GROMACS .gro file of C-alpha atoms in nm:
model
  443
    1MET     CA    1  16.695  14.479   0.511
    2ARG     CA    2  16.381  14.580   0.678
    3THR     CA    3  16.099  14.432   0.873
    4THR     CA    4  15.961  14.143   0.669
    5ARG     CA    5  16.235  14.240   0.423
    6PRO     CA    6  16.069  14.557   0.293
    7GLY     CA    7  16.275  14.691   0.016
    8ARG     CA    8  16.504  14.983  -0.035
    9ALA     CA    9  16.238  15.151  -0.244
   10ALA     CA   10  16.033  15.190   0.070
   11ALA     CA   11  16.341  15.309   0.254
   12VAL     CA   12  16.402  15.589   0.009
   13LEU     CA   13  16.044  15.711  -0.003
   14ALA     CA   14  16.006  15.693   0.373
   15ALA     CA   15  16.338  15.858   0.454
   16THR     CA   16  16.304  16.191   0.625
   17VAL     CA   17  16.534  16.429   0.804
   18LEU     CA   18  16.530  16.266   1.145
   19GLY     CA   19  16.641  16.570   1.339
   20LEU     CA   20  16.908  16.367   1.514
   21THR     CA   21  17.104  16.675   1.611
   22ALA     CA   22  16.873  16.685   1.911
   23ALA     CA   23  17.016  16.352   2.018
   24ALA     CA   24  17.356  16.510   2.068
   25CYS     CA   25  17.207  16.705   2.359
   26THR     CA   26  17.045  16.412   2.536
   27ALA     CA   27  17.176  16.290   2.866
   28GLY     CA   28  17.405  15.990   2.865
   29ARG     CA   29  17.760  15.882   2.801
   30SER     CA   30  17.927  15.985   2.479
   31GLU     CA   31  18.243  15.772   2.502
   32PRO     CA   32  18.197  15.425   2.353
   33GLY     CA   33  18.259  15.147   2.597
   34ALA     CA   34  18.281  15.389   2.893
   35GLY     CA   35  18.083  15.372   3.215
   36GLY     CA   36  17.826  15.124   3.333
   37PRO     CA   37  17.891  14.767   3.446
   38ALA     CA   38  18.216  14.595   3.354
   39LEU     CA   39  18.199  14.328   3.086
   40GLY     CA   40  18.224  14.048   3.342
   41ASP     CA   41  17.945  14.181   3.565
   42ARG     CA   42  17.603  14.019   3.566
   43GLN     CA   43  17.376  14.245   3.359
   44THR     CA   44  17.100  14.267   3.101
   45ILE     CA   45  17.136  14.443   2.769
   46GLN     CA   46  16.856  14.554   2.538
   47VAL     CA   47  16.899  14.493   2.164
   48TRP     CA   48  16.663  14.641   1.902
   49HIS     CA   49  16.643  14.536   1.539
   50GLY     CA   50  16.392  14.571   1.258
   51TRP     CA   51  16.327  14.215   1.144
   52SER     CA   52  15.979  14.076   1.201
   53ALA     CA   53  15.922  13.776   0.973
   54ASP     CA   54  15.921  13.452   1.174
   55HIS     CA   55  16.226  13.304   1.003
   56GLU     CA   56  16.417  13.631   1.048
   57VAL     CA   57  16.341  13.665   1.419
   58LYS     CA   58  16.432  13.302   1.477
   59GLY     CA   59  16.755  13.337   1.283
   60PHE     CA   60  16.860  13.643   1.481
   61GLU     CA   61  16.801  13.460   1.808
   62GLN     CA   62  17.007  13.165   1.684
   63ALA     CA   63  17.300  13.398   1.610
   64VAL     CA   64  17.264  13.567   1.950
   65ASP     CA   65  17.280  13.229   2.124
   66GLY     CA   66  17.650  13.212   2.039
   67PHE     CA   67  17.707  13.536   2.231
   68ARG     CA   68  17.504  13.408   2.524
   69ARG     CA   69  17.722  13.098   2.548
   70LYS     CA   70  18.035  13.311   2.536
   71HIS     CA   71  17.906  13.558   2.796
   72PRO     CA   72  17.672  13.364   3.029
   73ASN     CA   73  17.670  13.657   3.274
   74ILE     CA   74  17.498  13.880   3.015
   75THR     CA   75  17.126  13.842   2.954
   76VAL     CA   76  17.031  13.962   2.606
   77LYS     CA   77  16.675  14.084   2.556
   78VAL     CA   78  16.593  14.123   2.188
   79THR     CA   79  16.310  14.340   2.050
   80GLY     CA   80  16.231  14.318   1.681
   81ASN     CA   81  16.025  14.523   1.436
   82GLN     CA   82  16.186  14.852   1.546
   83THR     CA   83  16.214  15.142   1.301
   84ASP     CA   84  16.468  15.422   1.284
   85ASP     CA   85  16.204  15.662   1.412
   86GLN     CA   86  16.148  15.447   1.722
   87ILE     CA   87  16.522  15.424   1.781
   88THR     CA   88  16.564  15.800   1.738
   89ASN     CA   89  16.281  15.880   1.977
   90ALA     CA   90  16.435  15.652   2.240
   91ILE     CA   91  16.772  15.826   2.204
   92ARG     CA   92  16.610  16.169   2.226
   93GLY     CA   93  16.420  16.062   2.536
   94GLY     CA   94  16.736  15.950   2.712
   95GLY     CA   95  16.632  15.586   2.739
   96PRO     CA   96  16.775  15.406   2.439
   97PRO     CA   97  16.850  15.035   2.414
   98ASP     CA   98  17.213  14.928   2.443
   99VAL     CA   99  17.245  14.805   2.085
  100VAL     CA  100  17.054  14.910   1.774
  101ALA     CA  101  17.040  14.778   1.419
  102SER     CA  102  16.908  14.974   1.123
  103PHE     CA  103  16.823  14.874   0.768
  104THR     CA  104  16.848  15.235   0.649
  105THR     CA  105  17.215  15.274   0.568
  106ASP     CA  106  17.125  15.603   0.403
  107ASN     CA  107  17.076  15.754   0.749
  108LEU     CA  108  17.429  15.672   0.866
  109GLY     CA  109  17.556  16.026   0.799
  110GLN     CA  110  17.295  16.160   1.040
  111PHE     CA  111  17.369  15.896   1.301
  112CYS     CA  112  17.742  15.974   1.294
  113SER     CA  113  17.744  16.353   1.254
  114SER     CA  114  17.485  16.408   1.528
  115GLY     CA  115  17.648  16.178   1.780
  116ALA     CA  116  17.328  15.974   1.807
  117TRP     CA  117  17.539  15.662   1.747
  118GLN     CA  118  17.874  15.649   1.925
  119ASP     CA  119  18.201  15.658   1.730
  120LEU     CA  120  18.347  15.307   1.747
  121THR     CA  121  18.688  15.397   1.601
  122PRO     CA  122  18.873  15.395   1.937
  123LEU     CA  123  18.735  15.051   2.020
  124LEU     CA  124  18.826  14.908   1.680
  125GLY     CA  125  19.182  15.025   1.733
  126ARG     CA  126  19.195  14.904   2.091
  127ASP     CA  127  19.072  14.556   1.997
  128GLY     CA  128  19.287  14.531   1.683
  129ILE     CA  129  18.999  14.472   1.442
  130ASP     CA  130  19.122  14.470   1.082
  131LEU     CA  131  18.861  14.646   0.871
  132ASN     CA  132  19.001  14.484   0.559
  133VAL     CA  133  18.789  14.179   0.643
  134PHE     CA  134  18.505  14.389   0.496
  135PRO     CA  135  18.491  14.473   0.123
  136LYS     CA  136  18.556  14.835   0.030
  137ALA     CA  137  18.192  14.929  -0.036
  138VAL     CA  138  18.096  14.794   0.306
  139ARG     CA  139  18.366  14.999   0.477
  140GLU     CA  140  18.233  15.306   0.298
  141TYR     CA  141  17.871  15.276   0.410
  142THR     CA  142  17.960  15.230   0.777
  143GLN     CA  143  18.155  15.554   0.819
  144TYR     CA  144  18.098  15.924   0.764
  145LYS     CA  145  18.389  16.165   0.727
  146GLY     CA  146  18.620  15.931   0.914
  147LYS     CA  147  18.379  15.863   1.199
  148ARG     CA  148  18.280  15.497   1.211
  149CYS     CA  149  17.968  15.491   1.423
  150ALA     CA  150  17.839  15.159   1.290
  151MET     CA  151  17.951  14.810   1.204
  152PRO     CA  152  17.811  14.612   0.909
  153LEU     CA  153  17.593  14.320   1.007
  154LEU     CA  154  17.468  14.164   0.685
  155ALA     CA  155  17.464  14.303   0.332
  156ASP     CA  156  17.218  14.344   0.048
  157ALA     CA  157  17.353  14.290  -0.303
  158TYR     CA  158  17.136  14.350  -0.608
  159GLY     CA  159  17.113  14.147  -0.925
  160LEU     CA  160  16.874  14.031  -1.195
  161TYR     CA  161  16.613  13.763  -1.131
  162TYR     CA  162  16.468  13.592  -1.438
  163ASN     CA  163  16.189  13.341  -1.490
  164LYS     CA  164  16.331  13.052  -1.693
  165ARG     CA  165  15.995  12.950  -1.839
  166LEU     CA  166  15.908  13.303  -1.947
  167MET     CA  167  16.258  13.362  -2.088
  168LYS     CA  168  16.181  13.107  -2.362
  169GLY     CA  169  16.543  13.001  -2.396
  170HIS     CA  170  16.694  13.349  -2.397
  171GLN     CA  171  17.007  13.411  -2.192
  172PRO     CA  172  16.996  13.688  -1.926
  173PRO     CA  173  17.091  14.025  -2.075
  174ARG     CA  174  17.429  14.177  -2.000
  175THR     CA  175  17.372  14.533  -2.126
  176MET     CA  176  17.085  14.778  -2.089
  177THR     CA  177  17.015  14.767  -2.461
  178GLU     CA  178  16.984  14.389  -2.440
  179LEU     CA  179  16.758  14.424  -2.137
  180ALA     CA  180  16.521  14.665  -2.312
  181ASP     CA  181  16.510  14.454  -2.629
  182LEU     CA  182  16.444  14.134  -2.438
  183ALA     CA  183  16.183  14.300  -2.216
  184LYS     CA  184  15.983  14.388  -2.528
  185LYS     CA  185  16.011  14.035  -2.668
  186LEU     CA  186  15.893  13.878  -2.343
  187THR     CA  187  15.606  14.116  -2.272
  188VAL     CA  188  15.258  13.973  -2.326
  189ARG     CA  189  14.965  14.209  -2.373
  190ASN     CA  190  14.594  14.153  -2.329
  191PRO     CA  191  14.363  14.206  -2.630
  192ASP     CA  192  14.298  14.566  -2.515
  193GLY     CA  193  14.670  14.644  -2.509
  194THR     CA  194  14.710  14.633  -2.132
  195ILE     CA  195  14.999  14.437  -1.983
  196LYS     CA  196  14.944  14.073  -1.897
  197VAL     CA  197  15.311  13.984  -1.840
  198ALA     CA  198  15.584  14.246  -1.824
  199GLY     CA  199  15.925  14.156  -1.958
  200PHE     CA  200  16.081  14.416  -1.725
  201MET     CA  201  15.911  14.710  -1.559
  202PRO     CA  202  16.143  15.015  -1.574
  203SER     CA  203  15.941  15.246  -1.348
  204VAL     CA  204  16.090  15.355  -1.016
  205GLN     CA  205  15.749  15.274  -0.870
  206TYR     CA  206  15.820  14.903  -0.919
  207TYR     CA  207  15.951  14.781  -0.584
  208GLU     CA  208  16.332  14.766  -0.600
  209HIS     CA  209  16.370  14.946  -0.934
  210THR     CA  210  16.480  15.267  -0.765
  211PRO     CA  211  16.753  15.486  -0.915
  212GLN     CA  212  16.984  15.358  -0.641
  213HIS     CA  213  16.961  15.004  -0.775
  214VAL     CA  214  16.924  15.059  -1.150
  215ALA     CA  215  17.104  15.386  -1.228
  216THR     CA  216  17.412  15.249  -1.051
  217GLN     CA  217  17.455  15.015  -1.347
  218PHE     CA  218  17.508  15.321  -1.569
  219GLY     CA  219  17.805  15.425  -1.355
  220VAL     CA  220  17.637  15.735  -1.213
  221ARG     CA  221  17.795  15.955  -0.949
  222TRP     CA  222  17.583  16.113  -0.677
  223LEU     CA  223  17.807  16.384  -0.538
  224GLY     CA  224  18.111  16.554  -0.683
  225ASP     CA  225  18.446  16.610  -0.516
  226ASP     CA  226  18.304  16.941  -0.396
  227GLY     CA  227  18.032  16.756  -0.206
  228LYS     CA  228  17.758  16.892  -0.433
  229ALA     CA  229  17.500  16.702  -0.637
  230VAL     CA  230  17.599  16.613  -0.993
  231PHE     CA  231  17.270  16.505  -1.151
  232ALA     CA  232  17.312  16.774  -1.418
  233ARG     CA  233  17.690  16.741  -1.448
  234ASP     CA  234  17.718  16.364  -1.486
  235PRO     CA  235  17.602  16.249  -1.833
  236ALA     CA  236  17.535  15.900  -1.698
  237TRP     CA  237  17.221  16.035  -1.530
  238LYS     CA  238  17.073  16.148  -1.860
  239ALA     CA  239  17.160  15.810  -2.013
  240TYR     CA  240  16.978  15.629  -1.735
  241LEU     CA  241  16.674  15.856  -1.744
  242LYS     CA  242  16.635  15.835  -2.121
  243TRP     CA  243  16.677  15.457  -2.121
  244SER     CA  244  16.410  15.404  -1.855
  245LYS     CA  245  16.169  15.657  -2.012
  246ASP     CA  246  16.201  15.504  -2.358
  247LEU     CA  247  16.107  15.160  -2.227
  248LEU     CA  248  15.831  15.300  -2.008
  249ASP     CA  249  15.686  15.488  -2.307
  250TRP     CA  250  15.692  15.166  -2.508
  251TYR     CA  251  15.466  15.010  -2.246
  252GLY     CA  252  15.258  15.326  -2.224
  253TYR     CA  253  15.271  15.524  -1.902
  254ASP     CA  254  14.903  15.465  -1.819
  255ASN     CA  255  14.936  15.094  -1.898
  256ALA     CA  256  15.239  15.067  -1.672
  257LYS     CA  257  15.059  15.247  -1.387
  258ARG     CA  258  14.758  15.021  -1.426
  259PHE     CA  259  14.981  14.713  -1.418
  260MET     CA  260  15.165  14.832  -1.107
  261ARG     CA  261  14.840  14.910  -0.927
  262SER     CA  262  14.738  14.548  -0.981
  263MET     CA  263  15.054  14.412  -0.821
  264GLY     CA  264  15.058  14.250  -0.482
  265GLN     CA  265  15.276  14.349  -0.190
  266GLU     CA  266  15.649  14.314  -0.243
  267PHE     CA  267  15.700  14.083   0.052
  268GLU     CA  268  15.395  13.865   0.015
  269ALA     CA  269  15.331  13.558  -0.195
  270SER     CA  270  15.147  13.781  -0.442
  271ASN     CA  271  15.474  13.944  -0.555
  272PRO     CA  272  15.439  13.957  -0.937
  273PHE     CA  273  15.775  13.791  -1.007
  274GLN     CA  274  15.675  13.504  -0.783
  275LYS     CA  275  15.334  13.493  -0.957
  276GLU     CA  276  15.504  13.485  -1.302
  277LYS     CA  277  15.363  13.819  -1.409
  278VAL     CA  278  15.712  13.969  -1.455
  279ALA     CA  279  15.984  13.791  -1.650
  280MET     CA  280  16.286  13.984  -1.519
  281ALA     CA  281  16.337  14.204  -1.215
  282VAL     CA  282  16.620  14.367  -1.025
  283ASP     CA  283  16.601  14.256  -0.663
  284GLY     CA  284  16.810  14.177  -0.358
  285GLU     CA  285  16.951  13.844  -0.253
  286TRP     CA  286  16.682  13.800   0.013
  287ARG     CA  287  16.428  13.726  -0.259
  288THR     CA  288  16.574  13.375  -0.279
  289LYS     CA  289  16.453  13.306   0.076
  290PHE     CA  290  16.103  13.436   0.005
  291ILE     CA  291  16.078  13.235  -0.318
  292GLU     CA  292  16.186  12.926  -0.124
  293LYS     CA  293  15.901  12.976   0.121
  294GLU     CA  294  15.629  13.133  -0.097
  295ALA     CA  295  15.688  13.000  -0.450
  296PRO     CA  296  15.896  12.682  -0.415
  297GLY     CA  297  15.795  12.561  -0.760
  298LEU     CA  298  15.920  12.871  -0.940
  299ASP     CA  299  16.189  12.789  -1.197
  300TYR     CA  300  16.414  13.093  -1.189
  301GLY     CA  301  16.771  13.201  -1.230
  302THR     CA  302  16.984  13.496  -1.119
  303ALA     CA  303  17.255  13.698  -1.289
  304PRO     CA  304  17.432  14.029  -1.232
  305ALA     CA  305  17.221  14.328  -1.327
  306PRO     CA  306  17.295  14.453  -1.680
  307VAL     CA  307  17.522  14.753  -1.724
  308SER     CA  308  17.507  15.039  -1.974
  309ASP     CA  309  17.655  14.950  -2.311
  310ASP     CA  310  17.962  15.170  -2.260
  311ARG     CA  311  18.044  14.985  -1.935
  312ALA     CA  312  18.031  14.628  -2.066
  313ALA     CA  313  18.362  14.550  -1.894
  314GLN     CA  314  18.197  14.622  -1.558
  315TYR     CA  315  17.936  14.350  -1.600
  316GLY     CA  316  17.929  14.150  -1.279
  317SER     CA  317  17.936  14.452  -1.051
  318GLY     CA  318  17.634  14.595  -0.876
  319PHE     CA  319  17.497  14.794  -0.587
  320VAL     CA  320  17.527  14.703  -0.220
  321LEU     CA  321  17.392  14.829   0.109
  322GLY     CA  322  17.327  14.652   0.433
  323THR     CA  323  17.214  14.639   0.789
  324ILE     CA  324  17.424  14.846   1.026
  325MET     CA  325  17.462  14.797   1.400
  326GLY     CA  326  17.585  15.035   1.666
  327VAL     CA  327  17.578  15.160   2.023
  328PRO     CA  328  17.345  15.459   2.072
  329ARG     CA  329  17.433  15.759   2.281
  330GLY     CA  330  17.317  15.704   2.638
  331ALA     CA  331  17.356  15.324   2.634
  332ARG     CA  332  17.380  15.212   2.996
  333HIS     CA  333  17.584  14.897   2.938
  334SER     CA  334  17.844  15.021   2.692
  335ALA     CA  335  18.111  14.756   2.750
  336ALA     CA  336  17.867  14.470   2.702
  337ALA     CA  337  17.701  14.650   2.411
  338TRP     CA  338  18.030  14.683   2.225
  339ALA     CA  339  18.116  14.319   2.296
  340PHE     CA  340  17.780  14.220   2.147
  341VAL     CA  341  17.824  14.439   1.838
  342LYS     CA  342  18.179  14.312   1.783
  343TYR     CA  343  18.071  13.950   1.816
  344LEU     CA  344  17.769  13.965   1.587
  345THR     CA  345  17.946  14.163   1.314
  346THR     CA  346  18.284  13.989   1.305
  347ASP     CA  347  18.232  13.632   1.425
  348THR     CA  348  18.222  13.409   1.118
  349GLN     CA  349  17.985  13.150   1.261
  350ALA     CA  350  17.740  13.416   1.384
  351LEU     CA  351  17.734  13.578   1.041
  352VAL     CA  352  17.692  13.247   0.863
  353THR     CA  353  17.405  13.155   1.097
  354LEU     CA  354  17.234  13.485   1.019
  355ALA     CA  355  17.299  13.460   0.645
  356ASN     CA  356  17.157  13.107   0.626
  357ALA     CA  357  16.846  13.200   0.822
  358LEU     CA  358  16.772  13.538   0.664
  359GLY     CA  359  16.897  13.479   0.312
  360ASN     CA  360  17.133  13.778   0.319
  361VAL     CA  361  17.495  13.819   0.218
  362PRO     CA  362  17.742  13.779   0.507
  363SER     CA  363  17.947  14.095   0.534
  364THR     CA  364  18.301  13.966   0.597
  365LEU     CA  365  18.531  13.793   0.351
  366PRO     CA  366  18.588  13.489   0.578
  367ALA     CA  367  18.213  13.439   0.615
  368LEU     CA  368  18.167  13.470   0.238
  369SER     CA  369  18.393  13.171   0.183
  370SER     CA  370  18.268  12.962   0.474
  371PRO     CA  371  18.179  12.603   0.382
  372ASP     CA  372  17.892  12.628   0.631
  373LEU     CA  373  17.692  12.866   0.410
  374LYS     CA  374  17.380  12.674   0.308
  375LEU     CA  375  17.207  12.886   0.047
  376PRO     CA  376  17.040  12.803  -0.286
  377ALA     CA  377  17.247  12.790  -0.604
  378GLN     CA  378  17.089  13.116  -0.725
  379PHE     CA  379  17.245  13.292  -0.426
  380GLY     CA  380  17.593  13.258  -0.572
  381THR     CA  381  17.528  13.553  -0.803
  382PHE     CA  382  17.497  13.789  -0.509
  383LEU     CA  383  17.813  13.663  -0.341
  384ASP     CA  384  17.997  13.733  -0.666
  385VAL     CA  385  17.845  14.080  -0.701
  386PHE     CA  386  17.937  14.156  -0.342
  387ARG     CA  387  18.301  14.057  -0.404
  388HIS     CA  388  18.332  14.241  -0.738
  389PRO     CA  389  18.580  14.533  -0.718
  390GLY     CA  390  18.349  14.751  -0.925
  391THR     CA  391  18.052  14.712  -0.688
  392THR     CA  392  17.952  15.044  -0.531
  393THR     CA  393  17.719  15.203  -0.279
  394SER     CA  394  17.562  15.547  -0.236
  395PRO     CA  395  17.737  15.810  -0.022
  396SER     CA  396  17.645  15.909   0.332
  397THR     CA  397  17.534  16.268   0.394
  398PRO     CA  398  17.445  16.466   0.707
  399ASN     CA  399  17.078  16.465   0.611
  400GLY     CA  400  17.055  16.096   0.542
  401GLY     CA  401  16.881  15.988   0.223
  402ASP     CA  402  16.733  16.330   0.147
  403TYR     CA  403  16.907  16.345  -0.192
  404LEU     CA  404  16.765  16.003  -0.276
  405VAL     CA  405  16.415  16.114  -0.178
  406LYS     CA  406  16.440  16.424  -0.397
  407LEU     CA  407  16.565  16.222  -0.693
  408GLN     CA  408  16.294  15.959  -0.652
  409GLN     CA  409  16.027  16.226  -0.634
  410PHE     CA  410  16.162  16.398  -0.945
  411VAL     CA  411  16.164  16.077  -1.147
  412GLN     CA  412  15.828  15.953  -1.021
  413GLU     CA  413  15.632  16.277  -1.025
  414GLN     CA  414  15.789  16.467  -1.315
  415TRP     CA  415  16.006  16.258  -1.544
  416GLU     CA  416  15.800  15.942  -1.584
  417PRO     CA  417  15.465  16.120  -1.643
  418GLY     CA  418  15.631  16.328  -1.918
  419LYS     CA  419  15.609  16.665  -1.743
  420VAL     CA  420  15.974  16.758  -1.804
  421LYS     CA  421  16.028  16.971  -2.114
  422ASP     CA  422  16.392  17.064  -2.055
  423LEU     CA  423  16.584  16.783  -1.887
  424ASP     CA  424  16.906  16.980  -1.844
  425LYS     CA  425  16.726  17.260  -1.661
  426ALA     CA  426  16.525  17.014  -1.452
  427LEU     CA  427  16.842  16.840  -1.338
  428ARG     CA  428  17.009  17.172  -1.256
  429ASP     CA  429  16.706  17.260  -1.045
  430LEU     CA  430  16.728  16.922  -0.873
  431ASP     CA  431  17.096  16.981  -0.797
  432ALA     CA  432  17.015  17.320  -0.647
  433LYS     CA  433  16.749  17.170  -0.418
  434VAL     CA  434  16.980  16.893  -0.301
  435ASP     CA  435  17.268  17.134  -0.244
  436GLU     CA  436  17.052  17.370  -0.041
  437SER     CA  437  16.933  17.085   0.181
  438LEU     CA  438  17.292  16.972   0.231
  439ARG     CA  439  17.396  17.326   0.320
  440LEU     CA  440  17.121  17.356   0.579
  441ALA     CA  441  17.224  17.022   0.726
  442GLY     CA  442  17.585  17.134   0.755
  443GLY     CA  443  17.716  16.937   0.460
   0.00000   0.00000   0.00000
């Protein structure tokens, strides 16, 4: 969930070690809810988030209006289009906003371990908030080693979008073998062999087709019980890599690159799925909102993403992440900031208002079943994926999404171009690089 809904692919490639340990040394209060004006005092709080599309900004303001009515003494000033780097710099400089929201769940481990975002655990206990209102995967991506420095705001669930006209009567695939076979049947080539319509583009360079979103369907693990990378130890990684490479080779690597270079921006009307240049694509639930606005005539359906053939019983599960919200170190209105965070992340009507406006999955079980949800029929797939007990997320680490960046770079720069001669050795080398980075970060 990023500004103008940029995807998780961008999040992974842009993720860097934010150096948040410096934030632990900045001036300001470290106890959540401590110091500053009392909740009933007249005051102004600053709230930063990353949304920037008109319908997103408007939807956020509509949800905030409920808090304003509940706390008329608190003026809420909202600033959108804020990145993690901007938030981090404000914390380092000792002048952060009172409330921050981030799309990059992968950075939660850094936020928590560095103290850049305050631990909310004491406040959750004090206010009797039952975390079981959030599904298990959501509870996992908002804590790091027992420290819960964030609350979930909305969630992203991933599934398969398919163009009904281009599917030519075929049902959406349930396994990866079915997906590859159907992708070949639906692909249309130009007379010179280049790709006119892709059945499914397996490259990690295609928008949301990152390992996070696709490899998850093979049941991969990221880290072992010892906290070390398992790319070489978990056979599911080899299964995923070979599956994607086989399909990419069928297209022809150069052909696939040429096709992807011709694609429009992910969050513009020129998106190739919306322009009917791709028959099937893995994407997040927010795509329904963009299709509604940018391609209202598109006849499409949604289904859970296929799973590897040996995991057929897990069909219906998927990958989830989401927006997280917290109180940064140094917030000057901590009591009001916590009240705001608690309201926006646990109040059913606020979450439903946000979900309806932004086209995202509401993150609590009561909001999921609210009769006030007004979303297109295709959205139901993502609610089901979100609820599925087999749905997973990627683990938090003290250096954020560094392991995801290293994996993405390996697949994009070495594996897909065919530069890897010994996959086992290459994965062992990747593990060693990830483990060394974790060690340096204190993992």
